Structure formats: C-alpha cells, structure tokens
Short mmCIF file of C-alpha atoms in Angstrom, two decimals:
data_model
loop_
_atom_site.label_atom_id
_atom_site.label_comp_id
_atom_site.label_asym_id
_atom_site.label_seq_id
_atom_site.Cartn_x
_atom_site.Cartn_y
_atom_site.Cartn_z
CA MET I 250 -0.15 0.09 0.08
CA GLY I 251 2.77 2.24 0.81
CA ALA I 252 6.68 2.01 0.79
CA LYS I 253 6.60 2.25 4.38
CA ALA I 254 4.00 -0.40 5.04
CA LYS I 255 5.63 -3.15 7.06
CA PRO I 256 5.07 -6.77 5.25
CA VAL I 257 3.19 -9.14 7.56
CA ALA I 258 2.48 -12.89 7.38
CA ALA I 259 -0.79 -13.69 6.09
CA GLY I 260 -3.31 -14.99 8.58
CA ASP I 261 -1.56 -12.97 11.15
CA ALA I 262 -4.66 -11.61 12.69
CA GLY I 263 -2.75 -9.77 15.60
CA GLN I 264 -1.89 -7.11 12.64
CA ILE I 265 -5.56 -6.24 12.14
CA ARG I 266 -6.91 -3.76 14.51
CA ARG I 267 -10.69 -4.07 14.53
CA GLY I 268 -12.70 -1.05 15.39
CA ARG I 269 -15.97 0.91 14.53
CA LYS I 270 -14.76 1.57 10.89
CA PHE I 271 -13.41 -1.76 10.28
CA ASP I 272 -16.49 -2.75 8.17
CA GLN I 273 -16.45 0.52 6.45
CA VAL I 274 -13.09 0.15 5.19
CA LEU I 275 -13.58 -3.41 4.12
CA ALA I 276 -16.62 -2.32 2.08
CA GLY I 277 -14.60 0.40 0.41
CA ALA I 278 -11.65 -1.97 -0.38
CA ARG I 279 -14.10 -4.63 -1.65
CA GLU I 280 -15.39 -1.72 -4.24
CA VAL I 281 -12.04 -0.74 -5.35
CA PHE I 282 -10.40 -4.53 -5.54
CA LEU I 283 -13.52 -5.79 -7.56
CA ALA I 284 -13.36 -2.69 -10.01
CA GLN I 285 -9.53 -2.54 -10.39
CA GLY I 286 -8.06 -5.69 -9.11
CA TYR I 287 -5.22 -5.89 -6.83
CA GLU I 288 -2.32 -4.14 -8.64
CA GLY I 289 -4.62 -1.47 -9.93
CA ALA I 290 -6.08 -0.71 -6.67
CA SER I 291 -4.32 2.39 -4.78
CA VAL I 292 -4.51 3.44 -1.27
CA ASP I 293 -5.90 6.70 -2.10
CA ASP I 294 -8.89 5.14 -4.19
CA ILE I 295 -9.75 2.44 -1.42
CA ALA I 296 -9.65 5.50 1.33
CA ARG I 297 -11.82 7.58 -0.87
CA ALA I 298 -14.22 4.63 -1.24
CA ALA I 299 -14.30 3.83 2.36
CA GLY I 300 -14.78 7.62 3.42
CA VAL I 301 -11.72 7.45 5.71
CA SER I 302 -8.46 8.99 5.85
CA LYS I 303 -5.14 7.03 4.67
CA ALA I 304 -4.07 7.31 8.31
CA THR I 305 -7.14 5.55 9.36
CA LEU I 306 -6.93 3.10 6.85
CA TYR I 307 -3.36 2.36 7.70
CA SER I 308 -4.20 1.77 11.25
CA TYR I 309 -6.47 -1.05 10.23
CA PHE I 310 -4.35 -2.64 7.81
CA PRO I 311 -0.62 -1.88 7.41
CA ASP I 312 -0.30 -3.88 4.52
CA LYS I 313 -2.05 -3.95 1.06
CA ARG I 314 -1.78 -7.94 0.92
CA LEU I 315 -3.31 -8.01 4.37
CA LEU I 316 -6.23 -6.02 3.54
CA PHE I 317 -6.75 -8.09 -0.15
CA THR I 318 -6.71 -11.11 1.88
CA GLU I 319 -9.30 -10.30 4.23
CA VAL I 320 -11.60 -8.92 1.32
CA ALA I 321 -10.65 -11.96 -0.71
CA SER I 322 -11.69 -14.51 2.01
CA ARG I 323 -15.05 -12.53 2.85
CA GLU I 324 -15.80 -12.61 -0.93
CA CYS I 325 -15.06 -16.35 -1.42
CA SER I 326 -17.29 -16.93 1.43
CA ARG I 327 -19.91 -14.75 0.08
CA GLN I 328 -19.82 -16.46 -3.21
CA ALA I 329 -20.07 -19.91 -1.75
CA ASP I 330 -22.74 -18.89 0.55
CA HIS I 331 -24.75 -17.38 -2.26
CA ALA I 332 -24.15 -20.61 -4.36
CA LEU I 333 -25.29 -22.93 -1.74
CA THR I 334 -28.54 -20.80 -1.36
CA VAL I 335 -29.52 -20.59 -5.00
CA ILE I 336 -28.52 -24.13 -5.93
CA ASP I 337 -31.05 -26.80 -5.44
CA MET I 338 -29.02 -29.48 -3.84
CA THR I 339 -31.81 -32.00 -4.06
CA GLY I 340 -32.24 -31.75 -7.99
CA PRO I 341 -31.17 -34.30 -10.59
CA PRO I 342 -27.43 -34.50 -11.55
CA PRO I 343 -27.69 -32.68 -15.00
CA GLN I 344 -29.33 -29.68 -13.45
CA VAL I 345 -27.20 -29.24 -10.26
CA LEU I 346 -23.92 -30.11 -12.10
CA GLU I 347 -25.15 -27.37 -14.69
CA GLN I 348 -25.69 -24.78 -11.83
CA CYS I 349 -22.50 -25.63 -10.01
CA ALA I 350 -20.44 -25.12 -13.00
CA ARG I 351 -21.90 -21.72 -13.83
CA HIS I 352 -21.08 -20.55 -10.39
CA PHE I 353 -17.58 -22.11 -10.35
CA LEU I 354 -16.86 -20.44 -13.79
CA GLY I 355 -18.60 -17.34 -13.00
CA PHE I 356 -16.08 -16.69 -9.94
CA ILE I 357 -12.92 -18.14 -11.32
CA LEU I 358 -13.04 -16.28 -14.69
CA SER I 359 -13.98 -13.07 -13.10
CA ASP I 360 -11.39 -10.33 -12.73
CA PHE I 361 -11.51 -10.45 -8.99
CA GLY I 362 -11.07 -14.38 -9.16
CA GLN I 363 -8.13 -14.20 -11.15
CA SER I 364 -6.51 -11.54 -8.90
CA ILE I 365 -6.94 -14.25 -6.00
CA PHE I 366 -5.38 -16.90 -8.11
CA ARG I 367 -2.31 -14.47 -9.17
CA ILE I 368 -1.69 -13.44 -5.67
CA CYS I 369 -1.59 -16.97 -4.34
CA VAL I 370 0.66 -17.97 -6.82
CA ALA I 371 3.02 -14.95 -6.48
CA GLU I 372 3.03 -15.02 -2.57
CA GLY I 373 2.76 -18.68 -2.11
CA ASP I 374 6.26 -19.43 -1.12
CA ARG I 375 6.59 -16.64 1.33
CA PHE I 376 3.11 -16.72 2.86
CA PRO I 377 1.72 -20.36 2.40
CA ASP I 378 -1.16 -19.42 4.82
CA LEU I 379 -2.34 -17.11 2.07
CA GLY I 380 -3.90 -19.75 -0.29
CA ARG I 381 -4.99 -21.82 2.55
CA GLN I 382 -7.16 -18.90 3.83
CA PHE I 383 -8.80 -18.31 0.37
CA TYR I 384 -9.17 -22.06 -0.14
CA ASN I 385 -10.82 -22.62 3.38
CA SER I 386 -13.08 -19.59 2.86
CA GLY I 387 -14.62 -20.59 -0.58
CA PRO I 388 -13.36 -23.66 -2.59
CA ALA I 389 -13.26 -25.94 0.15
CA VAL I 390 -17.10 -24.94 1.14
CA MET I 391 -18.13 -25.89 -2.18
CA HIS I 392 -15.88 -29.25 -2.40
CA ARG I 393 -17.68 -30.33 0.67
CA ALA I 394 -21.14 -29.45 -0.60
CA MET I 395 -20.36 -31.10 -3.78
CA VAL I 396 -19.22 -34.37 -2.17
CA GLY I 397 -22.32 -34.32 0.06
CA TYR I 398 -24.55 -33.91 -3.18
CA ILE I 399 -22.69 -37.01 -4.97
CA GLU I 400 -23.12 -39.08 -1.77
CA GLN I 401 -27.03 -38.22 -2.06
CA ALA I 402 -27.21 -38.96 -5.73
CA VAL I 403 -25.50 -42.29 -5.30
CA ALA I 404 -27.79 -43.13 -2.35
CA ARG I 405 -30.70 -42.32 -4.63
CA GLY I 406 -29.28 -44.31 -7.54
CA GLU I 407 -28.89 -41.50 -9.71
CA LEU I 408 -24.83 -41.85 -9.82
CA ALA I 409 -22.49 -44.52 -9.43
CA VAL I 410 -19.26 -43.11 -7.84
CA PRO I 411 -16.61 -44.97 -5.84
CA ASP I 412 -14.89 -42.10 -4.57
CA CYS I 413 -17.19 -38.98 -4.21
CA ALA I 414 -14.35 -36.71 -3.20
CA LEU I 415 -12.34 -37.49 -6.18
CA ALA I 416 -15.36 -37.13 -8.71
CA ALA I 417 -16.01 -33.68 -7.14
CA ASP I 418 -12.42 -32.61 -7.85
CA GLN I 419 -12.85 -34.15 -11.47
CA PHE I 420 -15.72 -32.36 -12.22
CA ALA I 421 -14.13 -28.98 -11.22
CA GLU I 422 -11.20 -29.57 -13.47
CA LEU I 423 -13.56 -30.63 -16.52
CA CYS I 424 -14.97 -27.22 -15.78
CA LYS I 425 -11.92 -25.55 -16.27
CA ALA I 426 -11.10 -27.26 -19.79
CA ASP I 427 -9.75 -24.72 -22.40
CA LEU I 428 -11.11 -21.58 -20.58
CA TRP I 429 -8.93 -21.57 -17.76
CA PRO I 430 -5.52 -22.30 -19.55
CA ARG I 431 -6.29 -19.42 -22.19
CA MET I 432 -6.94 -17.08 -19.21
CA ILE I 433 -3.99 -17.56 -17.01
CA PHE I 434 -1.63 -17.42 -19.89
CA ASN I 435 -3.34 -14.23 -21.06
CA ILE I 436 -4.48 -15.72 -24.46
CA SER I 437 -8.13 -14.61 -23.86
CA ALA I 438 -9.43 -12.07 -21.15
CA ARG I 439 -12.97 -12.63 -22.02
CA PHE I 440 -15.22 -15.58 -23.00
CA ARG I 441 -18.49 -15.57 -25.28
CA PRO I 442 -21.54 -17.26 -23.50
CA ASP I 443 -21.26 -20.26 -26.44
CA GLU I 444 -17.55 -20.83 -25.37
CA ILE I 445 -18.73 -21.17 -21.74
CA ASP I 446 -21.71 -23.28 -22.66
CA ARG I 447 -19.55 -25.67 -24.68
CA VAL I 448 -17.27 -26.35 -21.95
CA ILE I 449 -19.90 -26.70 -19.11
CA HIS I 450 -21.88 -29.18 -21.14
CA GLY I 451 -18.88 -31.01 -22.18
CA ALA I 452 -17.93 -31.36 -18.62
CA ILE I 453 -21.45 -32.66 -17.53
CA ASP I 454 -21.56 -35.42 -20.64
CA THR I 455 -18.09 -36.44 -19.63
CA PHE I 456 -18.80 -36.66 -16.01
CA LEU I 457 -22.20 -38.45 -16.48
CA ALA I 458 -20.48 -40.90 -19.03
CA ARG I 459 -18.25 -42.01 -16.20
CA TYR I 460 -20.54 -41.82 -13.16
CA GLY I 461 -24.00 -41.96 -14.37
CA ALA I 462 -26.04 -44.79 -13.10
CA LYS I 463 -26.36 -47.69 -15.59
CA PRO I 464 -30.12 -49.16 -16.19
#
C-alpha cells in the first residue's frame, strides 16, 4: 500500500486492528478491488471509497496484501454461501452439475477471481497461509457441498461413484478445460456465452458418461 508499510505474514490476525470503521474500510476496499484488481487498486482510491483517511486505513491494515486477503476471503465465503442458497442440491445430477459449473466458472473467470489466483501464486512461497485462507473460505466449502450432493445422488441411485471426493475434484477440473489455461496464460481475457456453454455441457456429459448410473 505504501513504501513504509511493513510486510506481515498472511493470517497474522494480530496485525489487524478491529474497530468501528473496520467494516467500512472493508466495504470500500471490496469496491475498489472488484473494480480495479489488486495491482490497480491504490490506497487513495480505497480510502476515498471507504470514506476514511489514509491514516485510518493504515491503522486497520498496515499492508495491502493483508487487506486484500481479508476482502478476498470474505468474498470467497460470500460467493460460496450464495451458491449454496440458489442451487437446488436436491435436483437431478444434470441440473445441479450445470448450476454448480456456472457459479464456479463465473467466479474463477472473473477479474477478482483471477486476482486471487495470481496473488496466491506470487506470494505462495513467502506466505503459504494466504492460499489456505482463500481455499478454506470458499473452494473447500463448495467441495464439501459437492461431495455431499454426490453421496446423496449415489444413495438415490442416480450416480455410481466409488470415490465421491475424487469425483467432485474431477468435475471441477473438467469445468476449467480450455477456458482456464487460455485465461491464465493471457491468451483470452473474456469468453462468449457459447464458449462457456460448450465447456460446461462437455464437462457434464463426460462426468455422467463416467459416473451416471447404468440401467
């Protein structure tokens, strides 16, 4: 955030001072990070969006990465909670798989999702807790929900899956086919709806061909 900001280890909650303007600062930071990404966000823009002085901002978060970690963890959690609210986890596999795929791709292909990924990779060696915090706040929540759904579908006779945890991971990877590599290697920044539909439907067809219950 500034040249004088002292780097702190991710997850070092003692470095975060909570107070009456804590949520206000996070709301302003979320607005700026979502609009401009990690690199494009400046302390001036964040302070302005939060309606606080830079001194106040630094008093809560002395390090830009620490502020981004807090915002991103909350955003991951919010995205996961929203997905679990709108997805009908009692529906048939084709329906639930498509809903999960669209929420998953909507997040990982977003500018904010890309910012999270790039920060985790760039800071992973120095701050290993950074990636764990992001993973536990969102992806791990969705993974558990997906495993739970697959287990229920198996019990209903809709799927035949010997390893539900592995199957959940495999479906997530199928959803990243073509799109994810093109994005992380800066080949494509945006995708048309038909490109996304192609990958989602291919992922569902492949998953059901392997795990769909045989008559």
